[in-house]
Short mmCIF file of C-alpha atoms in Angstrom, two decimals:
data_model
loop_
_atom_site.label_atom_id
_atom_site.label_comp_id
_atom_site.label_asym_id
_atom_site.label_seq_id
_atom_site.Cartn_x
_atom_site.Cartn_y
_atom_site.Cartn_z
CA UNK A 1 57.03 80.49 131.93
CA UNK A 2 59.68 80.82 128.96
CA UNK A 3 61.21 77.83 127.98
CA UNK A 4 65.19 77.43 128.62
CA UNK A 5 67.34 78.12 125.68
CA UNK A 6 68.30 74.69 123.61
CA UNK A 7 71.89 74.03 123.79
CA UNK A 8 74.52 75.28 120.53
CA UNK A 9 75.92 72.14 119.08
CA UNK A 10 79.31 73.84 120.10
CA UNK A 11 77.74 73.18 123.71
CA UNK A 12 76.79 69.46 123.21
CA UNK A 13 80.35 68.76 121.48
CA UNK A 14 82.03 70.14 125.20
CA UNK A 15 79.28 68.23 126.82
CA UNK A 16 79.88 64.88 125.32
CA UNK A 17 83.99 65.26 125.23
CA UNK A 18 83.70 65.94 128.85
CA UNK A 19 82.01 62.16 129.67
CA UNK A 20 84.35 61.30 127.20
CA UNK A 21 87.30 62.01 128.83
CA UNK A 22 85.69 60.94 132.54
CA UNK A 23 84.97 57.83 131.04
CA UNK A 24 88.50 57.36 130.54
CA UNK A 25 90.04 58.92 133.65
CA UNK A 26 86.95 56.18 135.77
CA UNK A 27 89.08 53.54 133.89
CA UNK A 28 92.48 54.51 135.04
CA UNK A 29 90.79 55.05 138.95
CA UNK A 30 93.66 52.71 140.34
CA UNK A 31 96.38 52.75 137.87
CA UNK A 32 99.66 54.37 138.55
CA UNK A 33 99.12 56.83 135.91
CA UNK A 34 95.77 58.03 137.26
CA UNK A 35 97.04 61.62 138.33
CA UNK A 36 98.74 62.36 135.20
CA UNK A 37 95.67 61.16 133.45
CA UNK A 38 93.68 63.67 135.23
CA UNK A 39 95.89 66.46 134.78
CA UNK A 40 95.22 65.97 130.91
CA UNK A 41 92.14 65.85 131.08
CA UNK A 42 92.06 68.87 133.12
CA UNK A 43 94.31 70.42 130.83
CA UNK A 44 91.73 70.16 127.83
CA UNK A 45 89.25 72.05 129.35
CA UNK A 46 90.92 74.85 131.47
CA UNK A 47 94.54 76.38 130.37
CA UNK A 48 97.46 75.62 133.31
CA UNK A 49 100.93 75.12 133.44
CA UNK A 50 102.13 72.94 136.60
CA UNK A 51 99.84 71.23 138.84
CA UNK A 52 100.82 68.70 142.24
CA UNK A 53 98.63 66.80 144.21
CA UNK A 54 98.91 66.75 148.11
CA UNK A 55 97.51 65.96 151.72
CA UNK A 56 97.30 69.09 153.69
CA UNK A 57 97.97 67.57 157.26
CA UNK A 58 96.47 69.15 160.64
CA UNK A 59 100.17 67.80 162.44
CA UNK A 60 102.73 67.49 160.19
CA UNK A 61 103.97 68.87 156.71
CA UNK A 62 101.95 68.36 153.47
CA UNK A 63 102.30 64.46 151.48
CA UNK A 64 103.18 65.26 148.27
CA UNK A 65 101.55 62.21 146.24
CA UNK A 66 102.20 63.52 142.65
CA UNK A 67 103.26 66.65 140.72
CA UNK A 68 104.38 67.83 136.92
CA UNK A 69 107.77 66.97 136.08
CA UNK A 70 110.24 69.46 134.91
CA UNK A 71 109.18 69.54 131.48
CA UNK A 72 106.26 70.98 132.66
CA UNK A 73 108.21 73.70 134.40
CA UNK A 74 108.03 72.35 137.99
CA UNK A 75 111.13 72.74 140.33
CA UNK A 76 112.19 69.47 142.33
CA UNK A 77 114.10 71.49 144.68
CA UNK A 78 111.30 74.55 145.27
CA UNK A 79 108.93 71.11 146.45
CA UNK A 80 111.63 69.80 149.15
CA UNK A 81 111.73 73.61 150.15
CA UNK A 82 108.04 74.05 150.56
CA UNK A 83 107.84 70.26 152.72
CA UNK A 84 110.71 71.85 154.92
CA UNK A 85 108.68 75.10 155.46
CA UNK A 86 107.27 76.94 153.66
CA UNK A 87 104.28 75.21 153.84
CA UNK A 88 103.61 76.82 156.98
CA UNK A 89 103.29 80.30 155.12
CA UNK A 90 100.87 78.74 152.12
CA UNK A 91 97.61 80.60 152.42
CA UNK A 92 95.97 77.82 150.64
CA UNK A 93 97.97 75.50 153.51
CA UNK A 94 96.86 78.09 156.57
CA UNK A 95 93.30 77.99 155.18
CA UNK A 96 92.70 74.49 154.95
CA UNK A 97 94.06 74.36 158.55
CA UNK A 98 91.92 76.79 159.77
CA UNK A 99 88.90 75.24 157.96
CA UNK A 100 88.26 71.98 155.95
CA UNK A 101 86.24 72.88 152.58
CA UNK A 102 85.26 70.99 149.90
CA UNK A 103 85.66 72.28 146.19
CA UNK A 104 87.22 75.18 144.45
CA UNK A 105 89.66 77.50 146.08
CA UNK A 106 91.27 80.28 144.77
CA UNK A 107 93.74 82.38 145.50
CA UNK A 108 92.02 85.20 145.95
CA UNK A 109 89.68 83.12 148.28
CA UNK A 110 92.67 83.42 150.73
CA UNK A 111 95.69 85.36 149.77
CA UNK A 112 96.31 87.92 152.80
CA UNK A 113 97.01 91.53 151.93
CA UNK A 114 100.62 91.49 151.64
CA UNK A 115 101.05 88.37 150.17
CA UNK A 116 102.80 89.41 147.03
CA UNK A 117 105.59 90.83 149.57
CA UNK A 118 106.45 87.77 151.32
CA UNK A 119 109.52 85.52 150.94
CA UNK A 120 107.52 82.47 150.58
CA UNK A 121 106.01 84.56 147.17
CA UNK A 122 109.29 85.02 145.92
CA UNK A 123 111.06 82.34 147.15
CA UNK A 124 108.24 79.88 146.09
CA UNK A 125 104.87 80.57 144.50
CA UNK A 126 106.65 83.33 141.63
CA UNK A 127 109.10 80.77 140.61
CA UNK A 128 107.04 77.74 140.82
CA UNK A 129 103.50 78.44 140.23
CA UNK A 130 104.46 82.33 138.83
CA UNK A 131 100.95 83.98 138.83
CA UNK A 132 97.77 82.48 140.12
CA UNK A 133 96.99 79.54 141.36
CA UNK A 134 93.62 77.42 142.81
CA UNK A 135 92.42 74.20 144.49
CA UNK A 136 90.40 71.57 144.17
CA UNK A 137 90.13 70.11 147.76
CA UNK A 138 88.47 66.96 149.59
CA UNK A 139 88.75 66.92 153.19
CA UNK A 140 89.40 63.27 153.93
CA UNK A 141 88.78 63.06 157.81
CA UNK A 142 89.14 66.06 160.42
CA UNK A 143 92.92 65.86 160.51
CA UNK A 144 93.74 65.84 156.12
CA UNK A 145 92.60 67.46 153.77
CA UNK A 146 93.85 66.19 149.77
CA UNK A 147 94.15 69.32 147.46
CA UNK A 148 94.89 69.12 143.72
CA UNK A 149 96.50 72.86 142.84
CA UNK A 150 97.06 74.32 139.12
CA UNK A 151 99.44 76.73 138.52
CA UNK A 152 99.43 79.18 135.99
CA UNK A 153 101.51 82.00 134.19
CA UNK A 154 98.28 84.02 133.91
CA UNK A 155 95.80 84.59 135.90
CA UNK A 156 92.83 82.06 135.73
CA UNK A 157 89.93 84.18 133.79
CA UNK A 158 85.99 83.59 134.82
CA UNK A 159 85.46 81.71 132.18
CA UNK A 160 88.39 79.05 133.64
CA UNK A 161 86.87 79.26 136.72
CA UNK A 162 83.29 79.03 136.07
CA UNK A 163 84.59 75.61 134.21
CA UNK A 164 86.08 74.42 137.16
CA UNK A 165 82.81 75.55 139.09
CA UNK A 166 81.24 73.49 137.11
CA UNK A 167 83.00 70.20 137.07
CA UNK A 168 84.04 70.36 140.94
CA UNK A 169 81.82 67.68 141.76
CA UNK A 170 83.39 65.24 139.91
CA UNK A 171 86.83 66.18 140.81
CA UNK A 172 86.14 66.30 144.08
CA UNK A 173 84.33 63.08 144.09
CA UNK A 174 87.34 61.36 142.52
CA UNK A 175 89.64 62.66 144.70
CA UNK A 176 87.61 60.91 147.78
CA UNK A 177 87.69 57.65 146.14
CA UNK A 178 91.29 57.94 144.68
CA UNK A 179 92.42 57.74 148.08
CA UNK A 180 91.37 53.75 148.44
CA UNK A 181 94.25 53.32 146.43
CA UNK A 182 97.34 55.63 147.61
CA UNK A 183 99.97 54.95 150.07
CA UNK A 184 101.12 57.76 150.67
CA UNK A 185 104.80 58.13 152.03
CA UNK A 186 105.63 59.14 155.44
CA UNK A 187 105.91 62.98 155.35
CA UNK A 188 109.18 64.81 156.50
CA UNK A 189 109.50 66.00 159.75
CA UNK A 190 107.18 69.30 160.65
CA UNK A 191 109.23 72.05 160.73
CA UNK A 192 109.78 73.45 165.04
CA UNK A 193 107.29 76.22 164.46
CA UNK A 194 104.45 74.06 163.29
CA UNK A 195 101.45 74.80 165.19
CA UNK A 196 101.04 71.94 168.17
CA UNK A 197 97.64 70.45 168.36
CA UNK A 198 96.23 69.77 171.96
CA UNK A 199 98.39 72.00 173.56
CA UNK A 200 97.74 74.94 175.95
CA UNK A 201 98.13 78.70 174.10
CA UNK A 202 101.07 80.50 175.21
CA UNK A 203 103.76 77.96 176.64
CA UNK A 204 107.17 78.53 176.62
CA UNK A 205 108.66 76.75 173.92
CA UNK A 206 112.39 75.69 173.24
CA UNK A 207 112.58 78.71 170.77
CA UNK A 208 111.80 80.96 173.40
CA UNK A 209 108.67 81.83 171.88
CA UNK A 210 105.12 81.26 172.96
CA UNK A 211 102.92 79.51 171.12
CA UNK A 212 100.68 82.56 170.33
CA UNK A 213 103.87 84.10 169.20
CA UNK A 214 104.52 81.89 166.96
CA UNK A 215 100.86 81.94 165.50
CA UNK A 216 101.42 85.58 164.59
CA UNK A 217 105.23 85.58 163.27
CA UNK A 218 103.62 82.94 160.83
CA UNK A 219 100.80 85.07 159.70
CA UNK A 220 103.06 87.98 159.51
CA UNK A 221 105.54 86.39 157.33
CA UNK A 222 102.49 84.93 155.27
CA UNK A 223 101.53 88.50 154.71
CA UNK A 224 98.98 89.16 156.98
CA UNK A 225 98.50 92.78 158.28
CA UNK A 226 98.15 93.75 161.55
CA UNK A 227 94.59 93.96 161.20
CA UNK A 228 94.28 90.67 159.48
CA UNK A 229 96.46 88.98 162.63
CA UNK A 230 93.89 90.56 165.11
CA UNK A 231 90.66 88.93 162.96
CA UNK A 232 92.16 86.00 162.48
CA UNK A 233 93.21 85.11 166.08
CA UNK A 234 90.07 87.17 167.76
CA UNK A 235 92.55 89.07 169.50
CA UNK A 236 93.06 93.47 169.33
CA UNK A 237 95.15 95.32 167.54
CA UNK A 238 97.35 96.09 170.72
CA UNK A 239 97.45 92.78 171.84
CA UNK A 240 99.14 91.56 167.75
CA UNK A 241 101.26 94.85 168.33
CA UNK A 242 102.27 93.30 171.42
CA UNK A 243 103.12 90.28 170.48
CA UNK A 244 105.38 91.25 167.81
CA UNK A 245 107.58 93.20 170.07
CA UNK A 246 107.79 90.52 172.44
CA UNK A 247 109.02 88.19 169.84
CA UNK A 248 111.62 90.55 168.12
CA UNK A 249 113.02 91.31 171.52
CA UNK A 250 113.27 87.33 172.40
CA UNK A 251 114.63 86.45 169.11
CA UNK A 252 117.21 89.83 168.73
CA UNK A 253 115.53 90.89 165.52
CA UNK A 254 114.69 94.26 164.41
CA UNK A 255 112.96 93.61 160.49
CA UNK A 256 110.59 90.95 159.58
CA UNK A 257 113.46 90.06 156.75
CA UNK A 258 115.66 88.52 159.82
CA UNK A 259 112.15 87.28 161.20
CA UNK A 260 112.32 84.74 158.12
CA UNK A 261 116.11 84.04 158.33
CA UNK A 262 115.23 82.34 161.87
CA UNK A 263 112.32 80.59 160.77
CA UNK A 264 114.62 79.46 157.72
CA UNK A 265 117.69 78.98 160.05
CA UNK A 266 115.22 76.63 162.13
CA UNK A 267 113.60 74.37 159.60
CA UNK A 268 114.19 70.78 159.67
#
């Protein structure tokens, strides 16, 4: 059996920084500054340029409990956007929804085909995250799930994300026990096309559309393909082609640009 290769010093000095700087972020666990302190940390070991922290919710819109401020590019006004919508169209948002997972996410872990065609990319993720972006998520009980996301101008390179790989655990770990000491504020109101737990599939709603058509003007406007839809939902090809006519006709639409002017026009 060979023997495994000793570490480089170069290695140990990473090594011993990184308990380092845990060591200090365990001591800030319930301070008010804790967030900020982890972003730094994060920040030492893996190149980023905005980051937020927030509750993905099953039922309503995301609780955003902390975020970089504007000197670290963020937009205040892009975040009020995204609790009043846009959300719904997040692939990180729609994927978390679909299915709780604990650790790293990346973009490409979820991004649907079109996604660099959507309004939500250009109105949101190209102007406030720019490039790439991943996750570090804890699901907290069936219904949350609380994500820390880094934005970058670049995308992240395998050697960022094998880093990340690597410290996940304790990221994650923190995240759980973070929690103990938020109170979070109430979130806004979920926006009229946010999917409605516990009810029956395909019930007239007050927009005229069914729940099932709502499912799939989301995913379209997410930048799912046809083909994506009918994976997604289990349902054919015909049945998604369907459904989007049905829609178009109820809402007097004839482009999936006016598709996102109602769900827009409709927010909270």
């Amino acid at each position: 059996m060979s023997e495994a290769s000793p570490l480089g010093e170069t290695q140990w000095l990473d090594i011993m920084a990184w308990h380092r700087d845990m060591a200090g972020l365990l001591a800030r666990l319930e301070g008010d500054d804790f967030w900020l302190a982890m972003s730094r940390l994060l920040a030492r070991h893996v190149a980023f340029n905005t980051w937020v922290v927030l509750i993905f919710h099953h039922d309503q819109p995301p609780t955003i409990l902390a975020e970089s401020d504007e000197d670290d590019g963020a937009d205040e006004s892009l975040f009020q956007d995204y609790q009043q919508g846009l959300y719904l169209l997040d692939p990180f948002y729609v994927a978390a929804r679909d299915k709780a997972y604990t650790g790293l996410v990346t973009l490409d872990d979820v991004a649907p085909q079109c996604f660099t065609q959507t309004e939500y990319y250009q109105r949101y993720f190209k102007r406030n995250i720019v490039a790439d972006e991943v996750q570090l998520n804890q699901p907290l009980d069936g219904q949350r799930t609380l994500c820390l996301s880094l934005g970058a101008v670049t995308s992240f390179d395998q050697t960022a994300l094998g880093v990340l790989q690597l410290i996940q655990p304790w990221i994650c770990e923190l995240l759980r026990v973070r929690m103990h000491f938020e109170q979070p504020e109430a979130a806004p109101g979920a926006h009229p096309w946010h999917p409605r737990s516990g009810e029956v599939q395909d019930t007239a709603s007050q927009f005229g559309l069914t729940d099932r058509e709502r499912e799939v003007s989301q995913l379209m406007l997410g930048g799912s393909s046809t083909k994506e839809i009918a994976r997604r939902l289990d349902i054919s090809v015909e049945t998604v082609r369907a459904h989007k006519k049905h829609l178009y006709a109820k809402l007097s639409i004839n482009s999936q640009a006016e598709l996102f002017a109602r769900f827009w026009q409709d927010r909270v």
